[in-house]
Structure formats: structure tokens, C-alpha cells
């Protein structure tokens, strides 16, 4: 089930903020309390020399996705600051979109942990990322 306010919150946030999500062309797909789904189109400025997604762009997609999930679980006025990340780059693609789905592992008072599965348009796994964040 998708939170009906997710797309509005995304649009409102990026109306005032110009960060890596804008540079990567990230697009919101869906969200609920336990998951956030974003996608990123392959664009010339985020490709590596072989024409596929750069590792930095795949990590950026996963990081923003995990952050948006964590923002749903930290107190109002605080931001989930990334303190640890583990990234496994498994495959790549030279077309379409990369999709990231962040799944909540733990939402506590001092830590939020999310695992992000990054796939291509055919659901082939491109990367698996685990991020640990602290509310600040």
C-alpha cells in the first residue's frame, strides 16, 4: 500500500532543495512505513565509460531511498545521518531504469537500519546496500 502523501512530500521537499536526488533524476514510485521505492533513469551524465550506470549513481539511488525511509521513522525536526554503509555491486545495465526498494530492518531511538535492493527494469539485482543512520 502506498502512502498517499508520499508524492506530495517528495515534490514539496525538492521544490526548495537541490541535492543529489535532483542531479541523479530520482523519481518517487511508492512508500509505506516499511518500504520506499524510487527509480532512476539512465542518463548520459550518470553513465560510466562503458555506457552503464556508474557505481556512484547506484549508491546515490540506494542512499537517498534509505534516507527517505528513515525520515519516516525519526522525530520531526531531525534528519537520519548516514554513519555506516555496505554496498555489494552485483550487475549493471546499459538501458532503462534502476529501481531501489528500501526495506526497514530496524527503527529505534538511536539507530535506523535499512536494506536497499537495487534492480533493473526486469527485476535483475544490480546492488544490495545496507545503511545505518542516526537521528540528528
C-alpha positions as a printed Julia matrix, in Angstrom:
136×3 Matrix{Float64}:
  0.0    0.0     0.0
  1.3    3.45   -0.88
  1.22   6.42    1.44
 -0.96   8.92   -0.47
  1.13  11.84    0.78
  4.5   10.48   -0.4
  4.48  12.07   -3.87
  3.36  15.42   -2.41
  6.05  15.3     0.3
  8.68  14.49   -2.34
  7.56  17.38   -4.59
  7.39  19.84   -1.67
 10.85  18.87   -0.42
 12.53  19.17   -3.82
 10.8   22.46   -4.59
 13.17  24.05   -2.04
 16.14  21.67   -2.06
 18.59  20.94   -4.87
 20.63  17.9    -3.84
 21.96  14.65   -5.26
 18.43  13.31   -5.87
 17.83  16.12   -8.34
 21.22  15.59  -10.02
 20.52  11.86  -10.4
 16.99  12.45  -11.7
 15.4   10.29   -9.0
 11.67   9.69   -9.23
  9.34   8.61   -6.41
  7.33   5.45   -7.03
  5.74   4.41   -3.73
  6.16   4.38    0.04
  4.68   2.97    3.2
  6.02   2.73    6.76
  8.29  -0.22    5.93
  9.33   0.47    2.3
 10.28   3.25   -0.1
 10.58   2.69   -3.86
 12.46   5.17   -6.08
 13.67   4.86   -9.65
 16.44   6.49  -11.68
 16.57   6.73  -15.47
 19.9    6.07  -17.16
 21.17   9.46  -18.36
 24.44  10.45  -20.07
 25.78  12.37  -17.05
 25.49   9.38  -14.68
 26.91   6.71  -17.03
 30.36   5.23  -16.7
 32.61   4.84  -19.74
 31.02   1.53  -20.84
 27.59   3.2   -21.0
 26.13   1.64  -17.86
 25.14   3.2   -14.54
 28.14   4.46  -12.6
 28.7    2.83   -9.21
 28.32   6.28   -7.65
 24.86   6.72   -9.18
 23.68   3.29   -7.97
 24.97   4.05   -4.46
 23.36   7.51   -4.58
 20.0    6.0    -5.53
 20.22   3.48   -2.68
 21.34   6.11   -0.17
 18.53   8.55   -0.98
 15.99   5.71   -0.91
 17.17   4.53    2.53
 17.21   8.11    3.79
 13.62   8.74    2.73
 12.57   5.55    4.52
 14.48   6.56    7.66
 12.92  10.05    7.57
  9.58   8.35    8.19
 10.95   6.99   11.5
 12.96   9.82   13.08
 11.42  12.56   15.23
 10.14  15.69   13.49
 12.95  18.19   13.04
 15.68  15.54   12.97
 17.5   14.07    9.98
 18.82  10.49    9.6
 22.58  10.91    9.24
 24.36   8.03    7.49
 27.09   6.54    9.7
 27.76   3.19    8.01
 27.05   1.66    4.62
 27.79  -1.69    3.0
 27.4   -1.9    -0.78
 27.55  -5.0    -2.95
 27.56  -4.18   -6.67
 26.34  -7.32   -8.41
 25.44  -6.44  -12.01
 24.75  -3.44  -14.25
 22.64  -2.39  -17.22
 23.01  -0.05  -20.16
 19.38   1.0   -20.52
 16.13   1.76  -18.79
 15.86   2.5   -15.1
 17.47   1.4   -11.87
 14.86   0.78   -9.16
 15.62   0.95   -5.45
 13.36  -0.51   -2.78
 14.42   0.23    0.78
 13.11  -2.12    3.46
 13.15  -1.23    7.13
 15.35  -3.55    9.21
 15.25  -1.59   12.5
 13.83   1.73   13.61
 14.97   2.52   17.12
 15.59   5.6    19.2
 19.29   5.77   18.31
 19.6    3.84   15.02
 17.65   3.26   11.83
 18.82   0.42    9.57
 17.55  -0.1     6.04
 18.41  -2.65    3.39
 18.08  -1.5    -0.22
 17.68  -3.8    -3.2
 18.58  -2.09   -6.49
 17.26  -3.76   -9.66
 16.86  -3.06  -13.36
 13.53  -2.9   -15.22
 13.44  -6.73  -15.42
 13.95  -7.09  -11.63
 17.56  -8.32  -12.06
 19.55  -7.38   -8.96
 22.18  -4.69   -9.58
 23.17  -3.96   -5.97
 22.32  -4.69   -2.36
 23.05  -1.91    0.13
 22.64  -1.79    3.91
 22.67   1.65    5.52
 22.8    2.54    9.21
 21.66   6.03   10.17
 21.41   8.02   13.4
 18.8   10.72   14.04
 20.37  14.19   14.42
